[in-house]
Coordinates of N, CA and C in Angstrom, one line a residue:
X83 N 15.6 108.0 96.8 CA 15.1 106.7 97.0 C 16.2 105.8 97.7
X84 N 17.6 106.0 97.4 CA 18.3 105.2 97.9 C 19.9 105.9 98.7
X85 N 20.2 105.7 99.6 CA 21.1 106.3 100.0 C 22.3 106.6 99.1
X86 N 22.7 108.3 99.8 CA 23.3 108.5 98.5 C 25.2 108.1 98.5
X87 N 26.3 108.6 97.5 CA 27.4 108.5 97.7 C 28.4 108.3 99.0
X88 N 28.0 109.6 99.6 CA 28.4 109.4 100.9 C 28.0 109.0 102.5
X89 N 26.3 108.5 101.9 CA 25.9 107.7 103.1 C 26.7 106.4 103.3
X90 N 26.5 105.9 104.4 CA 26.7 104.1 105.4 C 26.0 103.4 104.3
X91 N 26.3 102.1 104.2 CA 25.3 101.2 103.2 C 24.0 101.1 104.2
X92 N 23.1 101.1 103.9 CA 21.9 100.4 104.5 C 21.8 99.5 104.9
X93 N 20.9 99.1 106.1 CA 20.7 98.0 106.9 C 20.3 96.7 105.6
X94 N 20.8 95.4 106.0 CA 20.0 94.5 105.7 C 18.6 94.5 105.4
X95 N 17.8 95.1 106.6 CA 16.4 95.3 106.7 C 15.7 95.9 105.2
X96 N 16.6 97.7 105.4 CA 16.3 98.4 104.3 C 16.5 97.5 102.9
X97 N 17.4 97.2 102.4 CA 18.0 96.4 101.6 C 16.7 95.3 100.8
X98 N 16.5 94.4 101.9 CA 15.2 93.2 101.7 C 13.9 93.8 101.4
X99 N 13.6 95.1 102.2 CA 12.5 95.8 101.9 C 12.4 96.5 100.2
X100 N 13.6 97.2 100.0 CA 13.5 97.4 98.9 C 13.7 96.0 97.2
X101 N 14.3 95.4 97.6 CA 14.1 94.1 97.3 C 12.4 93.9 96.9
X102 N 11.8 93.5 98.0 CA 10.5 93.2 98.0 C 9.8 94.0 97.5
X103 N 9.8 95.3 97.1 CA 8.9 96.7 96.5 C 9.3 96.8 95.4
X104 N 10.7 96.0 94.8 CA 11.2 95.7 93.1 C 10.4 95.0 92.6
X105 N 10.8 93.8 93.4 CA 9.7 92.1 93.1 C 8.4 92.8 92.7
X106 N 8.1 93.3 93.6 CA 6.0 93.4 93.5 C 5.9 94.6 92.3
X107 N 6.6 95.4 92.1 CA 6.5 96.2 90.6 C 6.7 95.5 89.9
X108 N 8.0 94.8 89.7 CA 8.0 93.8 88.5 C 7.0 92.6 88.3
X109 N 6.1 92.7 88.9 CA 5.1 91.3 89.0 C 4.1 92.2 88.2
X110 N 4.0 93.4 89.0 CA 2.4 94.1 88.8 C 3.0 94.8 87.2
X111 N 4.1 94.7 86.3 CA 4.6 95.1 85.7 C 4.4 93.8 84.3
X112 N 4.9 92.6 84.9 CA 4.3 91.9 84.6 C 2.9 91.4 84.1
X113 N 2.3 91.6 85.1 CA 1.0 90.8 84.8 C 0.1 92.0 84.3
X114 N 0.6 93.2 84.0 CA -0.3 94.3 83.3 C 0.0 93.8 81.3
X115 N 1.0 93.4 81.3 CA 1.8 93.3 79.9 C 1.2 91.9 79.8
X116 N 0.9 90.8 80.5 CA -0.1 89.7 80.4 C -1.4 90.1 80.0
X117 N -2.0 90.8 80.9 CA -3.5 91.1 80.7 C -3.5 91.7 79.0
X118 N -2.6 93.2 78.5 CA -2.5 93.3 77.5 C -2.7 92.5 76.2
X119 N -1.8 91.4 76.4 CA -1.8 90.5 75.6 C -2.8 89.5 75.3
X120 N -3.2 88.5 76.5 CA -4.7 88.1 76.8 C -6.1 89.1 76.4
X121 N -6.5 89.7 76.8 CA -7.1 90.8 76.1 C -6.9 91.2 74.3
X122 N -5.9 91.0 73.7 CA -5.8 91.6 72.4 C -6.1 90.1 71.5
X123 N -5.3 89.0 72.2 CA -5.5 87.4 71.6 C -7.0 87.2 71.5
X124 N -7.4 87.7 72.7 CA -9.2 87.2 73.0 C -9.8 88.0 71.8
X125 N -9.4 89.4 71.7 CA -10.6 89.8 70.9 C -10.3 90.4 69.6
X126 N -8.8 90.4 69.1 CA -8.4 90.6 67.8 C -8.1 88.8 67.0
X127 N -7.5 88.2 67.8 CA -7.5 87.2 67.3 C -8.9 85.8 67.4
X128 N -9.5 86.1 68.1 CA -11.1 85.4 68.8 C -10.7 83.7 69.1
X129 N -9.7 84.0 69.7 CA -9.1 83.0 70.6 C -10.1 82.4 71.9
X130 N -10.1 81.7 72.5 CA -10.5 81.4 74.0 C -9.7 81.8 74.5
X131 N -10.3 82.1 76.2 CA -9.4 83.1 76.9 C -8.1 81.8 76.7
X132 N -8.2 80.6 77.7 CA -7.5 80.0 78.0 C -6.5 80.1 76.8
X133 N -6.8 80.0 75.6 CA -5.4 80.0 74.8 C -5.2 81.8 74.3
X134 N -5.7 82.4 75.0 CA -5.3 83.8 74.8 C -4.1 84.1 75.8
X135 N -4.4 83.0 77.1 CA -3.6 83.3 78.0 C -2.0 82.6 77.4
X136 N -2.4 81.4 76.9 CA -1.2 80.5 77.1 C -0.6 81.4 75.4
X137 N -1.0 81.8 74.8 CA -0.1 82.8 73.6 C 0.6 84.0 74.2
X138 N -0.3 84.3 74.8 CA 0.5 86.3 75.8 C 1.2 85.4 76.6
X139 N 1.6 84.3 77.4 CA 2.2 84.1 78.4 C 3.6 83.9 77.7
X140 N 3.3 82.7 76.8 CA 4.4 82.2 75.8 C 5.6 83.2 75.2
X141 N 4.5 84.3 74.8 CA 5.5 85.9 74.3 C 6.0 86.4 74.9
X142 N 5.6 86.4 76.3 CA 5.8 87.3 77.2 C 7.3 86.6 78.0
X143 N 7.1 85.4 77.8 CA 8.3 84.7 78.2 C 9.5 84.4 77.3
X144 N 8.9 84.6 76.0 CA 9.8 84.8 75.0 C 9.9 83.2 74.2
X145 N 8.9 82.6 74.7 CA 9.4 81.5 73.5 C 8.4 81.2 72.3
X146 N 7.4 82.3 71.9 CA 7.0 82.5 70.9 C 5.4 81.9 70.7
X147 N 4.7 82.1 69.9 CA 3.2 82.1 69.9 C 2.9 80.3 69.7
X148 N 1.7 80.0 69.8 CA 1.6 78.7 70.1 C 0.2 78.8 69.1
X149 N -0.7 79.6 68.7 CA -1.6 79.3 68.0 C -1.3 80.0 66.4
X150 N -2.2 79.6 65.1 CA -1.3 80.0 64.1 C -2.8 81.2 64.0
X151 N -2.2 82.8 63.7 CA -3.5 83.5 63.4 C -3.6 83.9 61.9
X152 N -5.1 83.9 61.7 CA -5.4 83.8 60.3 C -6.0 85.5 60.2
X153 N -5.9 86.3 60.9 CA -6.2 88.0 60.2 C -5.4 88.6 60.4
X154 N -5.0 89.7 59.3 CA -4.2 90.4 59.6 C -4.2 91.1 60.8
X155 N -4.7 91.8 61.5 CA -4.9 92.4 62.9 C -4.8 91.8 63.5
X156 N -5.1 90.5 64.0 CA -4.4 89.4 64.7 C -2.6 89.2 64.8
X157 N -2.7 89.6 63.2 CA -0.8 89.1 63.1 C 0.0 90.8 62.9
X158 N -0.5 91.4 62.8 CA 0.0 92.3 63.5 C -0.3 93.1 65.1
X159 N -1.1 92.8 65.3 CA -1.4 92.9 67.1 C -0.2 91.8 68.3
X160 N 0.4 90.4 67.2 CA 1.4 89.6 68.2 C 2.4 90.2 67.3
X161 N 2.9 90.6 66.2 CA 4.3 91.3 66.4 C 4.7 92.2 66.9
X162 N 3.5 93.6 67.3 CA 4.1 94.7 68.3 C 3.5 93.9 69.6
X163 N 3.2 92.9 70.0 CA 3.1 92.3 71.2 C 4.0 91.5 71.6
X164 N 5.0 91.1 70.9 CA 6.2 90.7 70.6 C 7.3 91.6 71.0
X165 N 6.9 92.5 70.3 CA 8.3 93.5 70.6 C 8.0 94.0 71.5
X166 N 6.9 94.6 72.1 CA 6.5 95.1 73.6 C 6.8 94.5 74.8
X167 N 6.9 92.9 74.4 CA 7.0 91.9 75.6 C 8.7 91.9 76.1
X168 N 9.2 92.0 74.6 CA 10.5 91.9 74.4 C 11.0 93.5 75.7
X169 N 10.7 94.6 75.6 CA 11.5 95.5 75.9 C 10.4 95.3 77.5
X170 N 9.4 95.1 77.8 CA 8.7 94.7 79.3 C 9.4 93.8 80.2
X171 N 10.2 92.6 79.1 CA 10.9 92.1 79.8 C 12.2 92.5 80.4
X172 N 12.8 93.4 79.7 CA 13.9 94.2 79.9 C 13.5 95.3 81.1
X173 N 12.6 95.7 81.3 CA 12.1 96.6 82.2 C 12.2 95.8 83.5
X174 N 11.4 95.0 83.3 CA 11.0 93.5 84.7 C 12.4 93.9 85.3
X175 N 13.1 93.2 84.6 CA 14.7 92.9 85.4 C 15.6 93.8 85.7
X176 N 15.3 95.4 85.0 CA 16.1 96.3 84.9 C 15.3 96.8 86.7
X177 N 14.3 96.9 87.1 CA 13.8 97.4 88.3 C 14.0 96.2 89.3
X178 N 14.3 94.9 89.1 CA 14.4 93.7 90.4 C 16.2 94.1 90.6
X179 N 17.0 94.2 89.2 CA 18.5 94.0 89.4 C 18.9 95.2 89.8
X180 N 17.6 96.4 89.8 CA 18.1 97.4 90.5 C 19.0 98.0 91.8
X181 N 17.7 97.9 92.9 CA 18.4 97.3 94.4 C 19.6 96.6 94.6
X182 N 19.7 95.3 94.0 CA 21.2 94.9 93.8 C 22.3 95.3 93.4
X183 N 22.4 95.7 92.4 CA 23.7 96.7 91.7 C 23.7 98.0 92.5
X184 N 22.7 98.5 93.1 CA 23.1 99.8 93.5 C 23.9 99.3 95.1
X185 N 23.2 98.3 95.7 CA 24.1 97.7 97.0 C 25.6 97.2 96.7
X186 N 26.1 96.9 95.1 CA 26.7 96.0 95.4 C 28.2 98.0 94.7
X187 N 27.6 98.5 94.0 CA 28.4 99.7 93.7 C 28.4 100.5 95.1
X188 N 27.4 100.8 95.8 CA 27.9 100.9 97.1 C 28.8 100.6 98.1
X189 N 28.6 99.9 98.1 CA 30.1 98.6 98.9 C 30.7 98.6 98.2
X190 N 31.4 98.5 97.0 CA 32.1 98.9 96.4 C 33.0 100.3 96.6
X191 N 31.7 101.3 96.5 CA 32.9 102.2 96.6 C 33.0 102.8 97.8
X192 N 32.7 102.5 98.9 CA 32.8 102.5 100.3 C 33.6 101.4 100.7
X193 N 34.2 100.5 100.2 CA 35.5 99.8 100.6 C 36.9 100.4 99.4
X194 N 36.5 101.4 98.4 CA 37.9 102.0 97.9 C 38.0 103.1 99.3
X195 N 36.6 103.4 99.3 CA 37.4 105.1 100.1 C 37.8 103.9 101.6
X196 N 37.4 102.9 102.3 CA 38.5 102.4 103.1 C 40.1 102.3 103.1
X197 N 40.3 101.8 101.9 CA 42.0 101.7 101.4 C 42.6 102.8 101.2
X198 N 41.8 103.8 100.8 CA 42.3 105.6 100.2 C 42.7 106.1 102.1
X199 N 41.6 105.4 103.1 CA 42.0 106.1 104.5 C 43.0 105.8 105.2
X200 N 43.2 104.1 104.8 CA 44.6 103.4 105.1 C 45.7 103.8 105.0
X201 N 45.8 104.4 103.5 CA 46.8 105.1 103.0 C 47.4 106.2 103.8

């Protein structure tokens, strides 16, 4: 997927493109772990969508549930929704900060082996 050790760094072009193909996974990565959530508030908890949405969104963003639920399957359906959002979100960012760290360890270690040729 990405050039390797001893390739050239990649164009700018390449670079932004893969950039762009991170973003759109982590969105579609996103909004799959929304629908989850939305979906489970709607019909374990019998929420309205609209506040099915604003509870999954709230978790999903990490600052916690906004309605109080009264069945147990409700309240255990938002603490593994909880913890699932928790490690989704870790995923999100682990695939966007991808592309970046791998360009920036690149250049990195294609400006040591410059100083090693100086030598």
């Amino acid at each position: 997927m990405y050039e390797s050790i001893s390739s050239k760094l990649a164009p700018s072009h390449v670079f932004r493109k893969r950039l762009i193909r991170a973003s759109i996974t982590s969105c579609i990565i996103m909004g799959f772990s929304l629908l989850i959530g939305v979906l489970g508030y709607r019909y374990l908890a019998n929420l309205r969508w609209v506040d099915s949405f604003l509870n999954a969104a709230m978790i999903l963003g990490g600052m916690g549930p906004v309605d109080t639920l009264c069945t147990d399957g409700a309240k255990l359906f938002a603490g593994f929704y909880a913890l699932f959002s928790g490690v989704t979100f870790l995923v999100g960012m682990g695939v966007i900060l991808t592309p970046m760290l791998h360009r920036f360890l690149h250049k990195f270690h294609l400006d040591l082996d410059d100083e090693e040729d100086k030598k």
